[in-house]
């Protein structure tokens, strides 16, 4: 049994208009996705802005009201609030946000920020609480003096580490990391990613790693799902996605990443042009009449791609 | 117009900001040249002064709280000495600027066509028909499929990529000799980023402009720039052609930065990325003498650094600050993890 099983998750937002303000249409932010996260792994969810990746993350934490489908945590459907309480869900699932400045209360000290989840779930004395917060600060590599400082007194990387300390405070089993490093500089990004891996090794935490950065995802995740317009277009291991992408959207996304290797410059530009041309010519074959991706079809034990069956057979030839 | 002609020469530029009554250097002693038909990338992390350099060239600083020294020679005149009126004749006409956040750079209450022709109103004597034709031409040059329609729209009706194209159209409206692009693709998705960089390259080929591309993304630099200047803590620490800097990096900072890029061949649970020790000092705490990068490579002996670091030529056109590059080595992974 996987730690998390998401089945046919749909999140639709109603669009109201007209005289009676009736629901006239809906935005399909997430439209029927399935994925399983195993204990102790980092699962990558990749997509461009507006693909529904953050909505998926929020639904898993319970910040989004889902339209239909189920999210099972250790076999229990947590879309039901009372069931969620039984498995201590709100304590075992935490979130790291993209923008560390807006996700930390500017008027609270670091001590109060990190202790907030502890105060919600564990009943510690003031002294015990302080000891625990100091421990957490040490895990993320911040000095004990940080306790009484305010968020604005830290750099971006340090703030993101405060966010991580808060997320690991309750010893969670799953952390939803929504673009945890995209606002950070390269050298700070390296620090934060190393921390995330370190606490994973120590505490066996699973991550749902939501990102648009395919370079970072390749560094962090063994299993990856590519999301486009609310549906998954390709799911597979790191090798499946990077070495053998089958969906045009995945290919285009991969071709667009700028590489640090100067000698491959011409080659990469050629390749990008070629894929862009292919995308313009054949994009409609990869999407249904509504412009959405087809259901996923299995092409290997680990690799799934959203294409009609006939086409997959052609592709694999 | 010859290729490689020097358009803009920056000599010993320093800009300092007044903080609590005292001036602190945001950039110090910058020497760079921008050539016609070339893309010069200025790369560095946040706070290294790369945007300050752009705003200094454009004369966008409040002189009451900023002190600027040095020369920016353009077309035989020093941009830093010009009065407001002469600078207004250059801004937008001879030097165009592309900003990072297209939504806040556009006026939400004006139609796209009016925003593009604003520069034309100010700098040219075109009739309204000519202006309309020019706007259409510009919009198609930046790859907008239906220029007539887009021209009538407001910024909120366009996607992020479209807005950035409009910003580029505004910057190139008067065919400037120099385009300063400050993080032009940072707010965009990778596929859109690739398209915008293509547009920039195309414009450079057509207009024979010189482009200053300011970015923190090493991949973007490697794929777009002809020349690179790497900045750390307000100083240029290494400069050269893109091939020289990426294939044969010399300065410890450049080497460390390139090493911290995720490569994708590492193991997902066990392999860590290279981390540069410590952090960039704040502007008030910046050491005024010695090598500013020295505190971040403490295992390199102090004698390796110069007291007053200067640029050293390691190959024709390839320069490195401070002598410490000769003795620099990476700590082994075990030592780093201690």
XYZ file of C-alpha atoms in Angstrom:
655
model
C 0.000 0.000 0.000
C 1.340 3.398 -0.900
C 1.524 6.186 1.655
C -0.729 8.364 -0.460
C -3.055 7.197 -3.199
C -4.789 9.834 -5.247
C -7.628 8.473 -7.377
C -9.411 10.396 -10.096
C -8.987 13.694 -8.269
C -11.043 16.535 -9.718
C -11.130 20.147 -8.611
C -13.491 22.278 -10.686
C -14.194 25.933 -10.019
C -17.613 27.232 -11.033
C -17.886 30.306 -13.244
C -21.007 32.291 -12.419
C -22.554 34.827 -14.704
C -25.804 36.277 -15.954
C -28.816 37.814 -14.258
C -29.376 35.055 -11.695
C -25.671 34.505 -11.097
C -26.094 30.886 -12.101
C -23.209 28.537 -12.705
C -22.659 28.757 -16.446
C -19.345 26.988 -16.843
C -16.477 25.580 -14.864
C -12.701 25.786 -14.833
C -11.205 22.345 -14.642
C -8.142 23.143 -12.549
C -7.513 19.488 -11.832
C -9.348 17.002 -13.995
C -8.999 13.381 -13.003
C -5.467 12.636 -11.885
C -4.138 9.456 -10.287
C -0.864 9.145 -8.451
C 0.741 7.143 -5.667
C 3.437 8.360 -3.327
C 5.491 5.703 -1.555
C 6.840 6.125 1.963
C 10.256 7.794 2.035
C 10.332 8.895 -1.585
C 10.328 12.286 -3.289
C 7.627 12.407 -5.912
C 8.001 15.134 -8.526
C 4.961 16.933 -9.906
C 5.988 19.126 -12.801
C 4.030 21.594 -14.860
C 3.939 25.155 -16.132
C 1.963 27.930 -14.480
C -1.757 27.197 -14.613
C -1.295 23.451 -15.025
C -3.043 22.688 -11.724
C 0.009 21.390 -9.881
C -0.407 23.701 -6.893
C -4.139 22.984 -6.708
C -3.269 19.288 -6.517
C -0.832 19.991 -3.676
C -3.382 22.062 -1.795
C -6.045 19.363 -2.176
C -3.690 16.827 -0.627
C -3.106 19.019 2.439
C -6.826 19.726 2.630
C -6.728 23.411 1.743
C -8.863 22.913 -1.348
C -12.381 21.530 -1.552
C -12.274 18.713 -4.050
C -15.065 18.160 -6.564
C -14.754 14.391 -6.807
C -12.296 11.557 -6.418
C -10.446 10.314 -3.393
C -7.186 10.924 -1.592
C -6.173 7.990 0.571
C -3.528 8.300 3.255
C -2.434 4.928 4.626
C -5.609 3.484 3.170
C -7.977 6.024 4.780
C -9.878 8.478 2.608
C -8.958 11.840 4.088
C -11.454 13.863 2.080
C -13.760 12.973 4.949
C -12.886 15.328 7.810
C -13.596 12.965 10.707
C -11.576 10.198 9.071
C -8.757 12.686 8.722
C -8.709 13.214 12.469
C -8.464 9.482 13.145
C -5.165 9.136 11.291
C -3.703 12.366 12.741
C -3.566 13.653 9.214
C -3.189 17.354 9.970
C -0.179 16.566 12.080
C 1.534 14.109 9.762
C 1.145 16.128 6.584
C 2.784 19.541 6.369
C 3.543 22.056 3.678
C 6.508 24.187 2.565
C 5.546 27.236 0.544
C 7.251 28.983 -2.334
C 7.415 32.499 -0.957
C 9.028 32.353 2.447
C 8.344 36.005 3.217
C 4.600 35.868 2.747
C 4.219 32.483 4.412
C 5.789 33.605 7.704
C 3.891 36.015 9.941
C 5.989 39.220 10.003
C 4.848 40.102 13.522
C 5.818 36.812 15.125
C 9.209 35.763 16.398
C 10.851 32.649 15.006
C 10.123 30.871 18.287
C 6.387 31.454 17.916
C 6.390 30.637 14.204
C 8.054 27.263 14.641
C 6.176 26.464 17.856
C 2.755 27.073 16.309
C 2.256 23.514 14.992
C 3.642 22.166 18.300
C 1.084 24.219 20.234
C -1.661 22.855 18.009
C -0.802 19.202 18.330
C 1.505 18.547 21.233
C 1.013 19.854 24.713
C 4.470 20.871 25.804
C 5.527 23.116 28.649
C 7.172 26.421 27.706
C 10.562 24.983 28.556
C 10.065 21.774 26.525
C 8.737 23.799 23.642
C 11.822 25.991 23.598
C 14.112 22.957 23.668
C 12.247 21.413 20.753
C 12.413 24.654 18.716
C 16.148 24.914 19.382
C 16.534 21.332 18.169
C 14.638 22.190 15.005
C 16.766 25.276 14.424
C 19.851 23.116 14.710
C 18.477 20.635 12.168
C 18.058 23.401 9.614
C 21.375 24.990 10.532
C 20.254 28.252 12.135
C 21.868 29.709 15.238
C 20.071 29.686 18.638
C 19.999 33.518 18.620
C 17.460 33.255 15.815
C 14.758 32.356 18.366
C 13.831 35.932 19.163
C 14.316 37.421 15.725
C 11.607 38.309 13.224
C 11.318 36.966 9.667
C 12.554 40.193 8.015
C 15.891 39.850 9.799
C 16.799 36.782 7.735
C 17.944 36.237 4.171
C 15.727 34.384 1.694
C 17.521 31.073 2.169
C 17.373 31.322 5.954
C 13.665 32.164 5.828
C 13.012 29.145 3.659
C 14.811 27.060 6.274
C 12.549 28.499 8.994
C 9.629 27.357 6.842
C 11.178 23.892 6.677
C 11.742 23.830 10.447
C 8.079 24.675 10.969
C 7.053 21.937 8.545
C 9.124 19.245 10.277
C 8.163 20.346 13.826
C 5.428 17.743 14.258
C 7.519 14.877 12.796
C 5.402 14.631 9.654
C 5.492 11.677 7.300
C 4.626 13.663 4.205
C 5.595 17.189 3.225
C 4.055 18.981 0.288
C 6.773 21.264 -1.061
C 5.247 23.760 -3.473
C 8.100 25.329 -5.475
C 10.328 25.402 -2.377
C 13.399 26.793 -4.124
C 12.178 28.744 -7.126
C 12.563 32.104 -5.359
C 16.127 31.356 -4.271
C 19.570 31.986 -5.719
C 21.566 29.086 -7.067
C 23.908 28.699 -4.091
C 21.057 29.064 -1.595
C 18.959 26.646 -3.626
C 21.731 24.069 -3.207
C 21.681 24.566 0.578
C 17.915 24.145 0.863
C 17.800 21.081 -1.408
C 20.590 19.462 0.598
C 18.635 20.117 3.801
C 15.529 18.563 2.349
C 17.464 15.437 1.399
C 19.209 15.319 4.761
C 16.016 15.392 6.824
C 14.522 12.846 4.463
C 17.406 10.468 5.115
C 17.182 11.037 8.864
C 13.437 10.960 9.375
C 12.191 8.998 6.345
C 9.929 11.838 5.212
C 8.146 11.597 1.857
C 7.871 14.681 -0.313
C 5.434 15.710 -2.955
C 7.817 18.032 -4.756
C 5.925 20.508 -6.914
C 8.087 22.450 -9.329
C 8.417 23.851 -12.809
C 12.180 23.420 -12.780
C 13.069 20.171 -14.498
C 16.724 20.453 -13.484
C 15.881 20.548 -9.781
C 13.263 17.807 -10.138
C 15.802 15.538 -11.796
C 18.127 16.079 -8.859
C 15.457 15.354 -6.242
C 12.896 12.869 -7.549
C 12.920 9.227 -8.538
C 9.333 9.254 -9.809
C 7.896 12.118 -11.769
C 4.507 13.135 -13.150
C 4.160 15.819 -15.811
C 0.964 17.844 -15.602
C -0.647 19.916 -18.314
C -4.025 21.684 -18.244
C -5.252 19.792 -15.192
C -4.331 16.326 -16.415
C -1.250 14.159 -16.284
C 0.423 13.741 -19.652
C 3.305 11.501 -18.656
C 4.269 9.540 -15.554
C 7.413 7.515 -15.042
C 10.770 7.124 -13.359
C 13.425 9.784 -13.737
C 15.007 7.737 -16.536
C 11.687 7.254 -18.376
C 10.970 10.980 -18.395
C 14.428 12.366 -19.170
C 15.832 9.675 -21.447
C 12.714 8.532 -23.224
C 10.004 11.215 -23.188
C 7.049 10.173 -25.337
C 4.505 12.986 -25.057
C 5.134 16.091 -27.160
C 4.519 18.311 -24.127
C 7.255 16.581 -22.126
C 9.629 16.760 -25.083
C 8.967 20.453 -25.519
C 9.433 21.161 -21.824
C 12.735 19.278 -21.781
C 13.995 21.005 -24.905
C 13.264 24.408 -23.399
C 15.559 24.053 -20.367
C 18.681 26.103 -20.981
C 21.815 24.062 -20.368
C 25.065 25.250 -18.867
C 27.124 23.443 -21.494
C 28.245 26.096 -24.006
C 29.525 23.624 -26.576
C 26.030 22.179 -27.098
C 24.524 25.591 -27.824
C 23.955 25.202 -31.576
C 22.805 21.625 -31.220
C 20.284 22.558 -28.519
C 18.893 25.425 -30.559
C 18.441 23.154 -33.555
C 16.719 20.541 -31.438
C 14.460 23.141 -29.864
C 13.404 24.487 -33.274
C 12.690 20.976 -34.499
C 10.531 20.110 -31.491
C 8.740 23.458 -31.650
C 7.939 22.717 -35.307
C 6.722 19.245 -34.424
C 4.605 20.728 -31.640
C 2.980 23.235 -33.976
C 2.231 20.567 -36.570
C 1.145 17.653 -34.437
C -0.075 19.095 -31.134
C -3.728 18.267 -31.915
C -2.908 14.559 -32.235
C -1.790 14.569 -28.632
C -4.922 16.168 -27.221
C -8.625 15.314 -27.459
C -11.404 17.517 -28.947
C -11.512 19.643 -25.801
C -7.770 20.270 -26.032
C -7.106 18.148 -22.961
C -4.749 15.208 -22.577
C -5.952 11.625 -23.179
C -6.122 9.079 -20.353
C -2.765 7.555 -19.421
C -1.751 4.308 -21.132
C 0.961 2.028 -19.808
C 3.975 1.595 -22.084
C 6.363 -0.112 -19.680
C 6.073 -1.326 -16.073
C 6.885 2.183 -14.808
C 6.139 4.477 -17.732
C 2.682 5.878 -18.568
C 1.808 8.351 -21.279
C -1.403 10.144 -22.262
C -1.944 9.081 -25.853
C -4.562 7.115 -27.777
C -3.505 3.445 -28.031
C -2.840 3.306 -31.789
C -0.463 6.200 -31.598
C 1.602 4.663 -28.851
C 2.149 1.573 -30.914
C 3.343 3.823 -33.763
C 5.645 5.730 -31.450
C 7.277 2.680 -30.008
C 8.026 1.204 -33.434
C 27.934 50.266 -38.717
C 30.698 47.795 -38.247
C 30.477 44.607 -36.282
C 31.955 44.559 -32.827
C 32.242 48.349 -32.703
C 32.338 49.569 -29.117
C 29.033 51.191 -28.244
C 29.272 51.785 -24.550
C 32.370 51.940 -22.437
C 32.050 51.763 -18.655
C 35.139 53.068 -16.880
C 35.623 52.565 -13.185
C 31.957 52.989 -12.258
C 31.042 52.961 -8.577
C 27.596 53.640 -7.166
C 27.014 54.089 -3.470
C 23.793 54.466 -1.543
C 23.267 56.565 1.544
C 22.182 54.453 4.493
C 21.816 56.204 7.864
C 23.908 59.139 6.745
C 26.778 57.102 5.385
C 27.540 55.999 1.844
C 28.058 52.323 1.034
C 29.213 50.941 -2.321
C 26.618 48.841 -4.128
C 28.948 48.448 -7.109
C 32.635 49.270 -7.158
C 35.025 50.000 -9.996
C 33.166 48.361 -12.861
C 34.954 48.311 -16.229
C 33.033 46.810 -19.134
C 32.413 47.408 -22.816
C 29.284 46.721 -24.790
C 29.855 45.962 -28.455
C 27.538 46.335 -31.412
C 25.972 43.006 -32.391
C 27.005 41.418 -29.137
C 25.160 40.135 -26.099
C 26.996 40.888 -22.885
C 25.579 38.893 -19.978
C 25.971 40.151 -16.448
C 25.440 37.236 -14.139
C 25.369 37.069 -10.383
C 23.129 36.319 -7.426
C 20.636 38.684 -5.841
C 22.297 41.644 -4.207
C 25.478 41.489 -6.292
C 24.733 44.843 -7.900
C 23.805 43.760 -11.399
C 20.557 45.724 -11.470
C 22.209 48.731 -9.822
C 24.632 48.764 -12.730
C 21.718 48.899 -15.186
C 19.927 51.680 -13.341
C 23.200 53.614 -13.064
C 23.713 53.509 -16.820
C 20.125 54.620 -17.366
C 20.479 57.434 -14.839
C 17.528 56.264 -12.772
C 19.019 57.054 -9.367
C 17.985 59.804 -7.030
C 21.136 61.954 -6.794
C 20.264 63.057 -3.252
C 20.861 59.607 -1.814
C 23.211 58.115 -4.384
C 26.793 58.911 -5.238
C 28.051 57.837 -8.629
C 31.598 58.042 -9.927
C 33.329 56.901 -13.102
C 32.424 57.274 -16.750
C 29.874 55.704 -19.069
C 31.009 56.736 -22.540
C 28.312 56.468 -25.176
C 28.471 58.193 -28.532
C 31.317 60.419 -27.397
C 29.552 61.689 -24.267
C 29.601 60.646 -20.636
C 26.096 59.513 -19.692
C 26.775 60.071 -16.006
C 27.450 63.786 -16.563
C 24.360 64.552 -18.651
C 21.541 66.712 -17.331
C 17.991 65.355 -17.120
C 16.887 66.790 -20.425
C 19.697 65.349 -22.524
C 19.342 62.044 -20.699
C 15.629 61.972 -21.556
C 16.592 62.263 -25.222
C 18.761 59.168 -24.897
C 16.549 57.015 -22.668
C 14.108 55.099 -24.821
C 15.598 56.449 -28.051
C 19.229 55.328 -27.969
C 19.081 53.009 -24.980
C 16.040 50.836 -24.350
C 15.278 48.924 -21.215
C 13.374 45.668 -20.663
C 12.158 45.053 -17.125
C 11.689 41.833 -15.229
C 8.071 42.043 -14.226
C 6.002 42.852 -17.306
C 2.791 43.416 -15.370
C 4.134 46.168 -13.150
C 6.082 47.753 -16.009
C 2.937 48.249 -18.100
C 0.257 50.825 -17.382
C -2.940 48.878 -16.632
C -5.182 51.704 -17.892
C -3.698 52.194 -21.337
C -4.110 50.150 -24.480
C -1.030 48.335 -25.777
C -0.814 50.489 -28.912
C -0.716 53.693 -26.845
C 1.971 52.349 -24.569
C 4.197 51.372 -27.473
C 3.753 54.672 -29.282
C 4.525 56.696 -26.153
C 8.229 56.555 -26.967
C 7.516 57.442 -30.582
C 5.454 60.490 -29.483
C 8.341 61.751 -27.417
C 11.292 61.014 -29.641
C 9.997 61.221 -33.232
C 7.804 63.465 -35.349
C 5.807 60.634 -36.914
C 2.210 61.219 -37.982
C -0.399 59.051 -36.291
C -0.654 56.809 -39.364
C 3.075 56.255 -39.382
C 2.984 55.506 -35.691
C 0.206 52.967 -36.175
C 2.203 51.265 -38.919
C 5.285 51.188 -36.718
C 3.343 49.670 -33.803
C 2.040 46.901 -36.094
C 5.558 46.292 -37.388
C 6.960 46.109 -33.855
C 4.298 43.728 -32.613
C 4.924 41.326 -35.456
C 8.675 41.647 -34.970
C 8.320 40.378 -31.398
C 6.252 37.444 -32.637
C 2.697 38.514 -31.827
C 0.402 36.680 -34.211
C -2.509 39.105 -34.396
C -1.020 42.604 -33.968
C -4.227 44.513 -34.799
C -6.105 42.782 -32.029
C -3.314 42.935 -29.438
C -2.783 46.647 -30.082
C -6.331 47.368 -28.902
C -6.078 45.214 -25.776
C -5.154 46.110 -22.205
C -2.272 44.464 -20.309
C -4.547 42.289 -18.138
C -5.955 40.627 -21.238
C -2.550 39.249 -22.229
C -0.597 36.274 -20.917
C 2.772 36.721 -19.206
C 4.718 35.820 -22.331
C 2.670 38.223 -24.485
C 3.196 41.035 -21.985
C 6.940 40.485 -22.035
C 6.830 40.665 -25.851
C 5.028 43.993 -25.550
C 7.716 45.246 -23.154
C 10.359 44.267 -25.706
C 8.389 46.062 -28.446
C 8.354 49.221 -26.282
C 12.093 48.942 -25.630
C 12.963 48.633 -29.332
C 10.364 51.101 -30.677
C 12.927 53.810 -31.479
C 15.586 51.343 -32.687
C 17.976 51.874 -29.787
C 21.671 51.077 -30.130
C 21.719 49.456 -26.736
C 19.081 47.318 -25.061
C 19.389 46.618 -21.358
C 17.372 43.532 -20.428
C 17.089 43.106 -16.645
C 16.034 39.513 -15.911
C 13.714 39.476 -18.959
C 12.599 35.860 -18.540
C 12.726 35.241 -14.794
C 8.961 35.492 -14.305
C 8.163 33.214 -17.250
C 7.710 29.484 -17.861
C 10.635 27.705 -19.541
C 8.913 27.226 -22.886
C 7.984 30.925 -22.977
C 11.494 31.810 -21.839
C 12.927 29.960 -24.833
C 10.625 31.935 -27.153
C 11.489 35.303 -25.582
C 15.230 34.604 -25.848
C 14.697 33.745 -29.513
C 12.922 37.076 -29.982
C 15.830 38.911 -28.335
C 18.380 37.184 -30.555
C 16.257 37.930 -33.614
C 16.005 41.609 -32.734
C 19.698 41.858 -32.200
C 20.349 40.365 -35.624
C 17.863 42.752 -37.288
C 18.630 45.976 -35.423
C 22.369 45.415 -34.894
C 21.992 46.546 -31.327
C 24.222 45.704 -28.401
C 22.397 43.895 -25.620
C 23.196 43.847 -21.928
C 21.480 40.772 -20.524
C 21.221 40.773 -16.751
C 20.342 37.398 -15.277
C 21.010 34.966 -12.462
C 20.366 31.939 -14.676
C 23.607 30.343 -15.867
C 21.751 28.256 -18.439
C 20.290 31.355 -20.079
C 23.769 32.902 -20.256
C 25.353 29.772 -21.717
C 22.745 29.631 -24.455
C 22.439 33.318 -25.320
C 25.442 35.462 -24.484
C 28.608 36.222 -26.457
C 30.452 37.661 -23.506
C 29.970 37.244 -19.767
C 30.815 39.288 -16.707
C 30.367 37.469 -13.394
C 29.598 39.758 -10.471
C 30.022 39.070 -6.773
C 29.352 41.590 -3.981
C 29.405 44.619 -6.272
C 32.510 43.704 -8.228
C 33.183 41.983 -11.518
C 35.183 38.895 -10.546
C 35.584 37.324 -13.967
C 34.933 38.326 -17.546
C 35.533 36.820 -20.928
C 33.737 35.196 -23.846
C 30.996 32.750 -22.895
C 33.217 29.848 -24.011
C 36.135 31.056 -21.904
C 34.089 31.573 -18.745
C 32.013 28.392 -18.957
C 34.588 25.985 -20.372
C 37.532 27.279 -18.422
C 36.238 29.119 -15.331
C 39.041 30.565 -13.205
C 37.659 32.574 -10.315
C 36.698 30.499 -7.239
C 33.223 32.066 -7.263
C 32.537 31.172 -10.892
C 33.823 27.669 -10.335
C 31.735 27.194 -7.175
C 28.616 28.566 -8.821
C 28.935 26.240 -11.805
C 29.473 23.369 -9.427
C 26.248 24.019 -7.518
C 24.055 23.580 -10.617
C 22.002 20.351 -10.312
C 23.402 18.001 -12.946
C 20.850 15.215 -12.907
C 23.314 12.334 -12.774
C 23.318 12.286 -8.975
C 21.517 9.809 -6.772
C 18.178 11.189 -5.583
C 18.573 10.382 -1.891
C 22.286 10.429 -1.220
C 24.062 12.938 -3.422
C 24.221 16.499 -2.227
C 24.829 19.618 -4.248
C 27.921 21.731 -3.781
C 27.243 24.571 -1.354
C 29.281 27.771 -1.091
C 30.041 28.331 2.602
C 28.665 31.360 4.407
C 26.616 34.072 2.779
C 27.033 37.377 0.957
C 27.714 40.173 3.480
C 25.160 42.971 3.582
C 26.103 46.235 1.920
C 26.999 47.916 5.235
C 29.292 45.073 6.280
C 31.102 44.697 2.971
C 34.869 44.608 3.549
C 36.405 47.574 1.784
C 39.853 46.048 1.285
C 41.028 42.624 0.201
C 39.231 39.946 -1.731
C 35.507 40.047 -0.971
C 35.103 36.348 -1.755
C 37.874 35.273 0.641
C 35.601 34.696 3.710
C 33.664 32.118 1.700
C 36.706 29.998 0.873
C 38.415 30.002 4.304
C 40.588 26.956 3.519
C 42.555 28.980 0.983
C 45.517 30.619 2.781
C 45.331 34.388 3.248
C 48.610 34.851 1.323
C 46.902 33.585 -1.809
C 44.745 36.721 -1.913
C 45.903 40.135 -3.012
C 45.626 43.069 -0.670
C 44.105 45.188 -3.383
C 42.715 42.686 -5.868
C 43.053 43.662 -9.512
C 42.039 41.985 -12.756
C 44.536 39.527 -14.246
C 44.493 38.430 -17.849
C 44.565 34.644 -18.150
C 43.934 34.556 -21.901
C 43.239 37.296 -24.464
C 39.965 38.865 -23.293
C 39.622 36.590 -20.263
C 40.191 38.349 -16.945
C 39.978 37.240 -13.323
C 40.023 39.285 -10.131
C 42.599 38.500 -7.441
C 45.492 36.042 -7.604
C 43.725 33.485 -5.392
C 42.448 31.629 -8.469
C 45.959 30.207 -8.953
C 45.824 28.376 -5.650
C 42.143 27.576 -5.408
C 40.978 24.000 -5.000
C 37.671 22.476 -3.884
C 37.458 20.895 -0.493
C 36.774 17.181 -0.703
C 33.193 16.133 -0.057
C 34.026 14.565 3.338
C 35.532 17.818 4.541
C 32.511 19.774 3.332
C 30.090 17.544 5.199
C 31.967 17.816 8.488
